[in-house]
mmCIF file of C-alpha atoms in Angstrom:
data_model
loop_
_atom_site.group_PDB
_atom_site.id
_atom_site.type_symbol
_atom_site.label_atom_id
_atom_site.label_comp_id
_atom_site.label_asym_id
_atom_site.label_seq_id
_atom_site.Cartn_x
_atom_site.Cartn_y
_atom_site.Cartn_z
ATOM 1 C CA MET A 1 -16.820 -19.057 0.453
ATOM 2 C CA ARG A 2 -15.189 -18.979 3.856
ATOM 3 C CA VAL A 3 -11.926 -17.014 3.882
ATOM 4 C CA VAL A 4 -9.452 -16.320 6.674
ATOM 5 C CA ILE A 5 -7.398 -13.185 5.995
ATOM 6 C CA VAL A 6 -4.174 -13.247 7.972
ATOM 7 C CA THR A 7 -2.534 -9.845 7.778
ATOM 8 C CA GLU A 8 0.557 -8.307 9.354
ATOM 9 C CA SER A 9 -1.363 -5.008 9.707
ATOM 10 C CA PHE A 10 -4.999 -3.926 9.875
ATOM 11 C CA PRO A 11 -6.927 -0.713 10.710
ATOM 12 C CA PRO A 12 -6.659 1.402 12.744
ATOM 13 C CA ASP A 13 -3.113 1.079 11.329
ATOM 14 C CA VAL A 14 -2.609 3.482 8.417
ATOM 15 C CA ASN A 15 -0.551 1.841 5.668
ATOM 16 C CA GLY A 16 -0.971 0.024 2.382
ATOM 17 C CA VAL A 17 -1.128 -3.487 3.829
ATOM 18 C CA ALA A 18 -3.806 -2.528 6.365
ATOM 19 C CA HIS A 19 -5.921 -0.674 3.813
ATOM 20 C CA CYS A 20 -5.740 -3.446 1.220
ATOM 21 C CA ALA A 21 -6.672 -6.096 3.804
ATOM 22 C CA TRP A 22 -9.618 -3.926 4.920
ATOM 23 C CA GLN A 23 -10.796 -3.505 1.325
ATOM 24 C CA THR A 24 -10.437 -7.243 0.711
ATOM 25 C CA ALA A 25 -12.565 -8.115 3.739
ATOM 26 C CA ARG A 26 -15.141 -5.510 2.756
ATOM 27 C CA HIS A 27 -15.394 -6.840 -0.794
ATOM 28 C CA LEU A 28 -15.787 -10.415 0.362
ATOM 29 C CA LEU A 29 -18.680 -9.323 2.559
ATOM 30 C CA LEU A 30 -20.294 -7.383 -0.278
ATOM 31 C CA ARG A 31 -20.117 -10.455 -2.517
ATOM 32 C CA GLY A 32 -21.760 -12.655 0.110
ATOM 33 C CA HIS A 33 -18.683 -14.491 1.390
ATOM 34 C CA GLU A 34 -17.631 -15.088 5.003
ATOM 35 C CA PRO A 35 -14.297 -13.483 5.878
ATOM 36 C CA LEU A 36 -12.526 -13.581 9.193
ATOM 37 C CA VAL A 37 -9.439 -11.437 9.853
ATOM 38 C CA VAL A 38 -6.436 -12.360 12.007
ATOM 39 C CA ALA A 39 -4.119 -9.442 12.773
ATOM 40 C CA PRO A 40 -1.654 -8.193 15.405
ATOM 41 C CA ALA A 41 -3.215 -6.440 18.380
ATOM 42 C CA GLY A 42 -2.603 -2.764 18.938
ATOM 43 C CA PRO A 43 -0.929 -1.250 22.005
ATOM 44 C CA LEU A 44 -3.988 -1.899 24.172
ATOM 45 C CA GLY A 45 -4.052 -5.572 23.224
ATOM 46 C CA SER A 46 -7.719 -5.658 22.234
ATOM 47 C CA ASP A 47 -8.714 -9.034 20.794
ATOM 48 C CA GLY A 48 -12.458 -8.705 20.513
ATOM 49 C CA PRO A 49 -14.442 -8.900 17.271
ATOM 50 C CA GLU A 50 -14.729 -5.621 15.404
ATOM 51 C CA ALA A 51 -16.766 -4.379 12.457
ATOM 52 C CA VAL A 52 -14.754 -4.060 9.272
ATOM 53 C CA ALA A 53 -16.881 -1.308 7.796
ATOM 54 C CA ALA A 54 -20.024 0.481 8.846
ATOM 55 C CA GLY A 55 -22.914 -0.812 6.784
ATOM 56 C CA ALA A 56 -20.859 -3.654 5.239
ATOM 57 C CA GLY A 57 -21.871 -6.245 7.811
ATOM 58 C CA PRO A 58 -19.991 -7.695 10.796
ATOM 59 C CA CYS A 59 -16.621 -9.268 10.168
ATOM 60 C CA PRO A 60 -14.810 -10.812 13.131
ATOM 61 C CA VAL A 61 -11.243 -9.635 13.703
ATOM 62 C CA LEU A 62 -9.105 -11.822 15.945
ATOM 63 C CA ARG A 63 -6.203 -9.882 17.450
ATOM 64 C CA VAL A 64 -2.965 -11.693 18.260
ATOM 65 C CA PRO A 65 -0.654 -10.308 20.991
ATOM 66 C CA SER A 66 2.121 -8.178 19.523
ATOM 67 C CA VAL A 67 5.039 -5.896 20.292
ATOM 68 C CA PRO A 68 6.240 -2.742 18.510
ATOM 69 C CA MET A 69 8.889 -3.255 15.851
ATOM 70 C CA PRO A 70 12.309 -1.901 16.913
ATOM 71 C CA GLY A 71 12.918 1.479 15.318
ATOM 72 C CA TYR A 72 9.314 1.882 14.143
ATOM 73 C CA ARG A 73 6.887 1.625 17.053
ATOM 74 C CA GLN A 74 3.827 2.256 14.887
ATOM 75 C CA ILE A 75 4.317 -1.174 13.304
ATOM 76 C CA ARG A 76 3.339 -4.167 15.422
ATOM 77 C CA VAL A 77 4.952 -7.610 15.222
ATOM 78 C CA ALA A 78 2.876 -10.587 16.317
ATOM 79 C CA LEU A 79 4.174 -12.712 19.176
ATOM 80 C CA PRO A 80 4.165 -16.531 19.045
ATOM 81 C CA SER A 81 0.612 -17.723 19.533
ATOM 82 C CA ARG A 82 -1.574 -20.761 18.937
ATOM 83 C CA ARG A 83 -4.460 -18.531 17.915
ATOM 84 C CA PRO A 84 -3.869 -18.581 14.136
ATOM 85 C CA ALA A 85 -3.914 -22.390 14.067
ATOM 86 C CA ALA A 86 -6.944 -22.513 16.355
ATOM 87 C CA VAL A 87 -8.946 -20.015 14.330
ATOM 88 C CA LEU A 88 -8.188 -21.805 11.060
ATOM 89 C CA ALA A 89 -9.365 -25.076 12.544
ATOM 90 C CA ALA A 90 -12.513 -23.454 13.944
ATOM 91 C CA HIS A 91 -13.451 -21.320 10.920
ATOM 92 C CA ARG A 92 -12.881 -24.152 8.419
ATOM 93 C CA PRO A 93 -11.928 -21.809 5.567
ATOM 94 C CA ASP A 94 -12.017 -22.709 1.893
ATOM 95 C CA VAL A 95 -9.047 -20.398 1.316
ATOM 96 C CA VAL A 96 -6.463 -18.699 3.519
ATOM 97 C CA HIS A 97 -5.394 -15.241 2.320
ATOM 98 C CA LEU A 98 -2.010 -14.085 3.608
ATOM 99 C CA ALA A 99 -1.454 -10.322 3.369
ATOM 100 C CA SER A 100 2.260 -9.471 3.188
ATOM 101 C CA PRO A 101 3.214 -12.590 5.200
ATOM 102 C CA PHE A 102 6.384 -12.520 7.254
ATOM 103 C CA VAL A 103 5.795 -13.294 10.948
ATOM 104 C CA LEU A 104 2.097 -13.914 11.608
ATOM 105 C CA GLY A 105 1.609 -15.052 8.027
ATOM 106 C CA ALA A 106 4.377 -17.637 8.316
ATOM 107 C CA ARG A 107 2.610 -19.255 11.275
ATOM 108 C CA ALA A 108 -0.685 -19.244 9.428
ATOM 109 C CA MET A 109 0.982 -20.874 6.410
ATOM 110 C CA THR A 110 2.191 -23.734 8.603
ATOM 111 C CA ALA A 111 -1.278 -24.159 10.107
ATOM 112 C CA ALA A 112 -2.965 -24.113 6.679
ATOM 113 C CA ALA A 113 -0.560 -26.751 5.358
ATOM 114 C CA ARG A 114 -1.362 -29.046 8.278
ATOM 115 C CA LEU A 115 -5.083 -28.647 7.616
ATOM 116 C CA GLY A 116 -4.709 -29.038 3.848
ATOM 117 C CA VAL A 117 -6.265 -25.623 3.144
ATOM 118 C CA PRO A 118 -5.145 -23.778 -0.034
ATOM 119 C CA VAL A 119 -3.270 -20.516 0.469
ATOM 120 C CA VAL A 120 -3.069 -17.345 -1.613
ATOM 121 C CA ALA A 121 -0.160 -15.168 -0.456
ATOM 122 C CA VAL A 122 -0.049 -11.481 -1.351
ATOM 123 C CA TYR A 123 3.405 -9.921 -1.693
ATOM 124 C CA GLN A 124 3.036 -6.250 -0.877
ATOM 125 C CA THR A 125 6.022 -4.868 1.028
ATOM 126 C CA ASP A 126 9.746 -4.560 0.362
ATOM 127 C CA LEU A 127 10.478 -6.816 3.324
ATOM 128 C CA GLY A 128 14.160 -7.034 2.456
ATOM 129 C CA GLY A 129 14.444 -3.288 2.924
ATOM 130 C CA TYR A 130 12.488 -3.455 6.179
ATOM 131 C CA ALA A 131 14.773 -6.166 7.558
ATOM 132 C CA ARG A 132 17.842 -4.121 6.693
ATOM 133 C CA THR A 133 16.497 -0.792 7.954
ATOM 134 C CA TYR A 134 14.676 -1.760 11.143
ATOM 135 C CA LEU A 135 15.745 -5.221 12.229
ATOM 136 C CA GLY A 136 19.470 -5.093 11.492
ATOM 137 C CA MET A 137 19.184 -8.177 9.293
ATOM 138 C CA GLY A 138 20.586 -8.694 5.834
ATOM 139 C CA GLU A 139 18.279 -8.739 2.831
ATOM 140 C CA GLY A 140 19.438 -12.297 2.163
ATOM 141 C CA TYR A 141 17.783 -13.471 5.375
ATOM 142 C CA ALA A 142 14.552 -11.658 4.519
ATOM 143 C CA TRP A 143 14.418 -13.107 1.017
ATOM 144 C CA HIS A 144 15.109 -16.583 2.389
ATOM 145 C CA ARG A 145 12.080 -16.197 4.648
ATOM 146 C CA ILE A 146 9.938 -14.712 1.859
ATOM 147 C CA ARG A 147 10.929 -17.549 -0.463
ATOM 148 C CA THR A 148 10.136 -20.191 2.168
ATOM 149 C CA ILE A 149 6.661 -18.764 2.830
ATOM 150 C CA HIS A 150 5.667 -18.093 -0.758
ATOM 151 C CA ARG A 151 6.967 -21.386 -2.138
ATOM 152 C CA ALA A 152 4.481 -23.116 0.160
ATOM 153 C CA ALA A 153 1.578 -21.025 -1.173
ATOM 154 C CA ASP A 154 -0.719 -22.251 -3.921
ATOM 155 C CA ARG A 155 -0.372 -18.856 -5.576
ATOM 156 C CA THR A 156 1.541 -15.636 -4.902
ATOM 157 C CA LEU A 157 -0.009 -12.357 -6.016
ATOM 158 C CA ALA A 158 2.318 -9.482 -6.911
ATOM 159 C CA PRO A 159 1.028 -5.891 -7.168
ATOM 160 C CA SER A 160 3.221 -4.829 -10.105
ATOM 161 C CA ALA A 161 5.350 -6.211 -12.917
ATOM 162 C CA ALA A 162 8.514 -5.089 -11.099
ATOM 163 C CA ALA A 163 7.471 -6.942 -7.927
ATOM 164 C CA ALA A 164 6.669 -10.056 -9.967
ATOM 165 C CA ARG A 165 10.128 -9.943 -11.541
ATOM 166 C CA ASP A 166 11.774 -9.582 -8.106
ATOM 167 C CA LEU A 167 9.869 -12.591 -6.778
ATOM 168 C CA ALA A 168 10.759 -14.734 -9.793
ATOM 169 C CA ALA A 169 14.411 -13.669 -9.569
ATOM 170 C CA HIS A 170 14.485 -14.851 -5.947
ATOM 171 C CA GLY A 171 12.997 -18.242 -6.752
ATOM 172 C CA VAL A 172 9.336 -17.704 -5.871
ATOM 173 C CA PRO A 173 7.079 -19.823 -8.139
ATOM 174 C CA ARG A 174 3.442 -19.480 -9.243
ATOM 175 C CA VAL A 175 3.392 -15.674 -9.278
ATOM 176 C CA ARG A 176 0.452 -13.794 -10.803
ATOM 177 C CA LEU A 177 -0.350 -10.084 -11.010
ATOM 178 C CA TRP A 178 -2.994 -8.558 -8.744
ATOM 179 C CA PRO A 179 -2.981 -4.732 -8.629
ATOM 180 C CA ARG A 180 -4.578 -2.438 -6.068
ATOM 181 C CA GLY A 181 -7.834 -0.585 -6.404
ATOM 182 C CA VAL A 182 -8.608 3.076 -5.849
ATOM 183 C CA ASP A 183 -11.749 4.839 -4.660
ATOM 184 C CA SER A 184 -12.225 7.218 -7.590
ATOM 185 C CA GLU A 185 -15.403 8.637 -6.069
ATOM 186 C CA ARG A 186 -13.692 9.723 -2.853
ATOM 187 C CA PHE A 187 -10.505 10.797 -4.639
ATOM 188 C CA HIS A 188 -11.957 13.183 -7.195
ATOM 189 C CA PRO A 189 -10.950 16.523 -8.791
ATOM 190 C CA ALA A 190 -14.204 18.049 -7.541
ATOM 191 C CA ARG A 191 -12.820 17.985 -3.999
ATOM 192 C CA ARG A 192 -10.309 20.729 -4.821
ATOM 193 C CA ASP A 193 -10.715 23.252 -1.998
ATOM 194 C CA VAL A 194 -9.942 26.915 -2.607
ATOM 195 C CA ASP A 195 -9.923 27.753 1.107
ATOM 196 C CA LEU A 196 -7.529 24.907 1.868
ATOM 197 C CA ARG A 197 -5.220 26.024 -0.931
ATOM 198 C CA ARG A 198 -5.234 29.561 0.430
ATOM 199 C CA ALA A 199 -4.361 28.276 3.910
ATOM 200 C CA LEU A 200 -1.517 26.092 2.621
ATOM 201 C CA ALA A 201 -0.090 28.602 0.164
ATOM 202 C CA PRO A 202 -1.261 32.121 1.078
ATOM 203 C CA GLY A 203 1.118 33.619 -1.479
ATOM 204 C CA GLY A 204 -0.434 31.657 -4.333
ATOM 205 C CA GLU A 205 2.549 29.278 -4.582
ATOM 206 C CA LEU A 206 2.476 26.072 -6.616
ATOM 207 C CA ILE A 207 1.538 23.358 -4.105
ATOM 208 C CA VAL A 208 3.685 20.228 -4.369
ATOM 209 C CA GLY A 209 2.598 17.438 -2.066
ATOM 210 C CA TYR A 210 3.690 14.102 -0.658
ATOM 211 C CA VAL A 211 1.334 11.744 1.179
ATOM 212 C CA GLY A 212 2.598 8.674 3.000
ATOM 213 C CA ARG A 213 4.646 7.320 5.856
ATOM 214 C CA LEU A 214 7.593 9.406 7.021
ATOM 215 C CA ALA A 215 10.044 6.536 7.171
ATOM 216 C CA PRO A 216 13.622 5.999 5.928
ATOM 217 C CA GLU A 217 12.618 3.787 2.982
ATOM 218 C CA LYS A 218 10.365 6.543 1.584
ATOM 219 C CA HIS A 219 13.339 8.921 1.061
ATOM 220 C CA VAL A 220 11.199 11.996 1.671
ATOM 221 C CA ASP A 221 14.411 13.947 2.321
ATOM 222 C CA LEU A 222 14.894 13.979 -1.479
ATOM 223 C CA LEU A 223 12.269 16.755 -1.528
ATOM 224 C CA ALA A 224 14.792 19.140 0.060
ATOM 225 C CA PRO A 225 15.764 20.808 -3.277
ATOM 226 C CA LEU A 226 12.093 21.714 -3.779
ATOM 227 C CA CYS A 227 11.973 23.646 -0.515
ATOM 228 C CA ALA A 228 14.592 26.063 -1.839
ATOM 229 C CA LEU A 229 12.565 27.012 -4.924
ATOM 230 C CA PRO A 230 10.726 30.346 -4.889
ATOM 231 C CA GLY A 231 7.029 30.156 -5.660
ATOM 232 C CA ILE A 232 6.706 26.538 -4.521
ATOM 233 C CA ARG A 233 5.156 25.274 -1.305
ATOM 234 C CA VAL A 234 5.915 21.704 -0.210
ATOM 235 C CA VAL A 235 3.073 20.062 1.735
ATOM 236 C CA ILE A 236 3.487 16.712 3.523
ATOM 237 C CA ALA A 237 0.690 14.572 4.950
ATOM 238 C CA GLY A 238 1.718 11.567 7.036
ATOM 239 C CA ASP A 239 3.676 10.504 10.078
ATOM 240 C CA GLY A 240 6.400 8.073 11.036
ATOM 241 C CA PRO A 241 9.789 7.656 12.682
ATOM 242 C CA HIS A 242 11.490 10.247 10.429
ATOM 243 C CA ALA A 243 8.983 13.049 11.100
ATOM 244 C CA ALA A 244 11.242 15.098 13.399
ATOM 245 C CA ARG A 245 14.271 14.702 11.131
ATOM 246 C CA LEU A 246 12.302 15.715 8.049
ATOM 247 C CA ARG A 247 11.028 18.863 9.720
ATOM 248 C CA ALA A 248 14.673 19.860 10.101
ATOM 249 C CA VAL A 249 15.822 18.995 6.568
ATOM 250 C CA LEU A 250 12.755 20.358 4.742
ATOM 251 C CA PRO A 251 12.625 24.008 5.840
ATOM 252 C CA GLY A 252 9.441 25.807 4.898
ATOM 253 C CA ALA A 253 7.468 22.625 4.221
ATOM 254 C CA ARG A 254 3.990 22.363 5.747
ATOM 255 C CA PHE A 255 3.571 19.167 7.795
ATOM 256 C CA LEU A 256 -0.064 18.168 8.216
ATOM 257 C CA GLY A 257 0.329 14.896 10.142
ATOM 258 C CA THR A 258 -1.778 11.850 9.394
ATOM 259 C CA ARG A 259 -4.958 12.606 7.445
ATOM 260 C CA THR A 260 -7.571 10.132 6.262
ATOM 261 C CA GLY A 261 -10.940 9.890 4.550
ATOM 262 C CA ASP A 262 -12.561 12.908 2.928
ATOM 263 C CA GLU A 263 -10.062 15.245 4.542
ATOM 264 C CA LEU A 264 -7.218 13.428 2.793
ATOM 265 C CA ALA A 265 -9.157 13.491 -0.468
ATOM 266 C CA ARG A 266 -9.428 17.297 -0.238
ATOM 267 C CA ILE A 267 -5.685 17.551 0.299
ATOM 268 C CA PHE A 268 -4.938 15.395 -2.740
ATOM 269 C CA ALA A 269 -7.296 17.337 -5.005
ATOM 270 C CA SER A 270 -5.921 20.675 -3.794
ATOM 271 C CA LEU A 271 -2.370 19.887 -4.883
ATOM 272 C CA ASP A 272 -0.863 21.134 -8.133
ATOM 273 C CA VAL A 273 1.711 18.334 -8.333
ATOM 274 C CA PHE A 274 2.108 15.100 -6.368
ATOM 275 C CA VAL A 275 5.638 13.778 -5.795
ATOM 276 C CA HIS A 276 6.557 10.363 -4.431
ATOM 277 C CA PRO A 277 10.360 10.072 -4.034
ATOM 278 C CA GLY A 278 10.599 6.480 -2.724
ATOM 279 C CA PRO A 279 12.273 4.089 -5.203
ATOM 280 C CA GLN A 280 11.399 0.891 -3.299
ATOM 281 C CA GLU A 281 7.640 0.767 -3.794
ATOM 282 C CA THR A 282 6.133 -2.559 -4.774
ATOM 283 C CA PHE A 283 3.054 -0.635 -5.952
ATOM 284 C CA CYS A 284 2.562 2.939 -4.580
ATOM 285 C CA GLN A 285 -1.098 3.417 -3.757
ATOM 286 C CA THR A 286 -0.825 7.174 -3.207
ATOM 287 C CA LEU A 287 0.128 7.657 -6.861
ATOM 288 C CA GLN A 288 -3.235 6.161 -7.842
ATOM 289 C CA GLU A 289 -5.056 8.376 -5.361
ATOM 290 C CA ALA A 290 -3.326 11.473 -6.769
ATOM 291 C CA GLN A 291 -4.202 10.419 -10.314
ATOM 292 C CA ALA A 292 -7.830 9.800 -9.351
ATOM 293 C CA SER A 293 -7.804 13.330 -7.910
ATOM 294 C CA GLY A 294 -6.745 14.732 -11.281
ATOM 295 C CA VAL A 295 -3.249 15.701 -10.115
ATOM 296 C CA PRO A 296 -0.094 15.207 -12.255
ATOM 297 C CA VAL A 297 2.504 13.001 -10.592
ATOM 298 C CA VAL A 298 6.279 12.705 -10.356
ATOM 299 C CA ALA A 299 7.893 9.453 -9.252
ATOM 300 C CA PRO A 300 11.114 7.447 -9.636
ATOM 301 C CA ALA A 301 11.405 5.154 -12.638
ATOM 302 C CA ALA A 302 11.567 2.046 -10.457
ATOM 303 C CA GLY A 303 9.245 -0.524 -8.911
ATOM 304 C CA GLY A 304 5.490 -0.046 -8.850
ATOM 305 C CA PRO A 305 5.431 3.469 -10.393
ATOM 306 C CA LEU A 306 6.583 1.962 -13.701
ATOM 307 C CA ASP A 307 3.132 0.347 -13.997
ATOM 308 C CA LEU A 308 1.238 3.428 -12.839
ATOM 309 C CA VAL A 309 2.867 6.440 -14.507
ATOM 310 C CA ASP A 310 2.777 6.849 -18.280
ATOM 311 C CA HIS A 311 5.779 9.146 -18.728
ATOM 312 C CA ALA A 312 4.944 12.500 -20.345
ATOM 313 C CA ARG A 313 1.235 11.609 -20.443
ATOM 314 C CA THR A 314 0.026 11.178 -16.827
ATOM 315 C CA GLY A 315 3.171 12.430 -15.117
ATOM 316 C CA LEU A 316 6.951 12.275 -15.136
ATOM 317 C CA LEU A 317 9.332 9.467 -14.194
ATOM 318 C CA VAL A 318 12.801 10.451 -12.991
ATOM 319 C CA ARG A 319 16.078 8.826 -11.989
ATOM 320 C CA PRO A 320 15.759 7.031 -8.634
ATOM 321 C CA TYR A 321 17.462 8.553 -5.561
ATOM 322 C CA ASP A 322 17.949 11.868 -7.392
ATOM 323 C CA GLY A 323 16.566 14.943 -5.619
ATOM 324 C CA GLU A 324 17.782 17.235 -8.396
ATOM 325 C CA ALA A 325 15.841 15.208 -10.962
ATOM 326 C CA LEU A 326 12.713 15.549 -8.811
ATOM 327 C CA ARG A 327 13.292 19.306 -8.634
ATOM 328 C CA ASP A 328 13.736 19.595 -12.416
ATOM 329 C CA ALA A 329 10.551 17.615 -13.057
ATOM 330 C CA VAL A 330 8.576 19.911 -10.754
ATOM 331 C CA LEU A 331 10.034 22.977 -12.475
ATOM 332 C CA THR A 332 8.945 21.544 -15.822
ATOM 333 C CA LEU A 333 5.403 21.155 -14.554
ATOM 334 C CA GLU A 334 5.434 24.552 -12.856
ATOM 335 C CA ALA A 335 6.180 26.180 -16.205
ATOM 336 C CA GLY A 336 3.378 24.346 -18.017
ATOM 337 C CA ARG A 337 -0.096 24.962 -16.635
ATOM 338 C CA ARG A 338 -1.718 23.282 -19.643
ATOM 339 C CA THR A 339 0.639 20.335 -19.314
ATOM 340 C CA ARG A 340 -0.354 19.911 -15.672
ATOM 341 C CA ALA A 341 -4.014 19.959 -16.615
ATOM 342 C CA ALA A 342 -3.480 17.455 -19.433
ATOM 343 C CA TYR A 343 -1.489 15.076 -17.239
ATOM 344 C CA GLY A 344 -4.083 15.340 -14.491
ATOM 345 C CA HIS A 345 -6.938 14.599 -16.885
ATOM 346 C CA ALA A 346 -5.096 11.635 -18.410
ATOM 347 C CA GLY A 347 -4.170 10.316 -14.973
ATOM 348 C CA ARG A 348 -7.779 10.410 -13.856
ATOM 349 C CA ALA A 349 -8.829 8.519 -16.987
ATOM 350 C CA SER A 350 -6.095 5.911 -16.467
ATOM 351 C CA VAL A 351 -7.411 4.813 -13.057
ATOM 352 C CA ARG A 352 -11.145 5.065 -13.714
ATOM 353 C CA GLY A 353 -11.530 1.305 -14.154
ATOM 354 C CA ARG A 354 -9.309 0.362 -11.211
ATOM 355 C CA THR A 355 -12.065 0.286 -8.624
ATOM 356 C CA TRP A 356 -11.759 -1.821 -5.501
ATOM 357 C CA GLU A 357 -14.804 -3.743 -6.741
ATOM 358 C CA ALA A 358 -13.074 -4.666 -10.012
ATOM 359 C CA VAL A 359 -9.846 -5.567 -8.223
ATOM 360 C CA GLY A 360 -11.788 -7.551 -5.616
ATOM 361 C CA ASP A 361 -13.491 -9.584 -8.324
ATOM 362 C CA LEU A 362 -10.077 -10.365 -9.834
ATOM 363 C CA LEU A 363 -9.025 -11.675 -6.427
ATOM 364 C CA LEU A 364 -12.069 -13.951 -6.327
ATOM 365 C CA GLU A 365 -11.031 -15.326 -9.726
ATOM 366 C CA HIS A 366 -7.615 -16.164 -8.268
ATOM 367 C CA TYR A 367 -9.304 -17.939 -5.343
ATOM 368 C CA GLU A 368 -11.518 -19.929 -7.710
ATOM 369 C CA GLU A 369 -8.607 -20.964 -9.923
ATOM 370 C CA VAL A 370 -6.625 -22.151 -6.912
ATOM 371 C CA LEU A 371 -9.600 -24.121 -5.593
ATOM 372 C CA ALA A 372 -10.240 -25.672 -9.009
ATOM 373 C CA ARG A 373 -6.573 -26.643 -9.320
ATOM 374 C CA ARG A 374 -6.600 -28.224 -5.864
ATOM 375 C CA ALA A 375 -9.828 -30.110 -6.668
ATOM 376 C CA GLY A 376 -8.495 -31.370 -9.977
ATOM 377 C CA HIS A 377 -4.890 -32.126 -9.178
ATOM 378 C CA GLY A 378 -4.303 -31.686 -5.471
ATOM 379 C CA VAL A 379 -1.210 -29.563 -6.118
ATOM 380 C CA PRO A 380 -0.484 -25.824 -5.992
ATOM 381 C CA ALA A 381 -1.707 -23.741 -8.954
#
């Protein structure tokens, strides 16, 4: 099967959209398919073919000229270009896969419609929140654009039940669930590192960690009440436009910057509790990575975490936007060593079957259903 993956972000970017698109391309290669990726160029404007993964086989990546998004320079926005249409015509795909389509994906949708190629669109980002926070646009405009793009797709894939409900409520049809995978071999309790723990918390404090982008929509500032607790060390791995502000409002927290790969896996496994304060997550991949690492989790009872956290079994769900509730949940776990261990063990068990291979095969089933529907009826599935 020939597949063009058009994504608003791709490695070396570090975010959920980029990682999921990378894993999708990798899985297609492993299953013998022919993917091609179209993504915004980085600051240097490179547009040459690149390898998706060492040992996975070559996968061409066409880079489209882009500019940094206002207010968040790490995110690139594709400029108008004829390249998406040209590459679709040249690659002759069986399916076009749109990853979190908004700008580049919208152009690819138009090109696919002209060529009569079926489209699977993956909803992955709270684009309404992005439009409000970074672009100075109302959420109504963003949802109008989302609705226009996804209504034209043969199928829209939502990462969680909450995201599927949001899409349906805003008039998006043909929505199906497609979760995210997790590398449970890389993210593993065995990577717990005594030396790292000693370096992060030399006084033997309980280590409470957050991993992710340091951006307004993540509400990392809600961790401030934790920084005032004796015997607790807050550790933050990630970067973003709020990094400097958060260093000021989270006194005593250890900021590690962006970490990836095995180094990130050691950080996850070395935590005692993982906290994700953001209430606007369509999925929340880092929760899965913490669970795979055997770490109990705390998250708001909203969005993607509702699918991932079994309250009082794998972690604790708290009121959204409530720093005091986050603090109280951490204090509950601090007082219960056996509870932490039980939650961590149950969390690890809950994600064991959510491999990227299993999730990738589910995606292929979606492709096949869309193709069969097109072949049989000539209309979206």
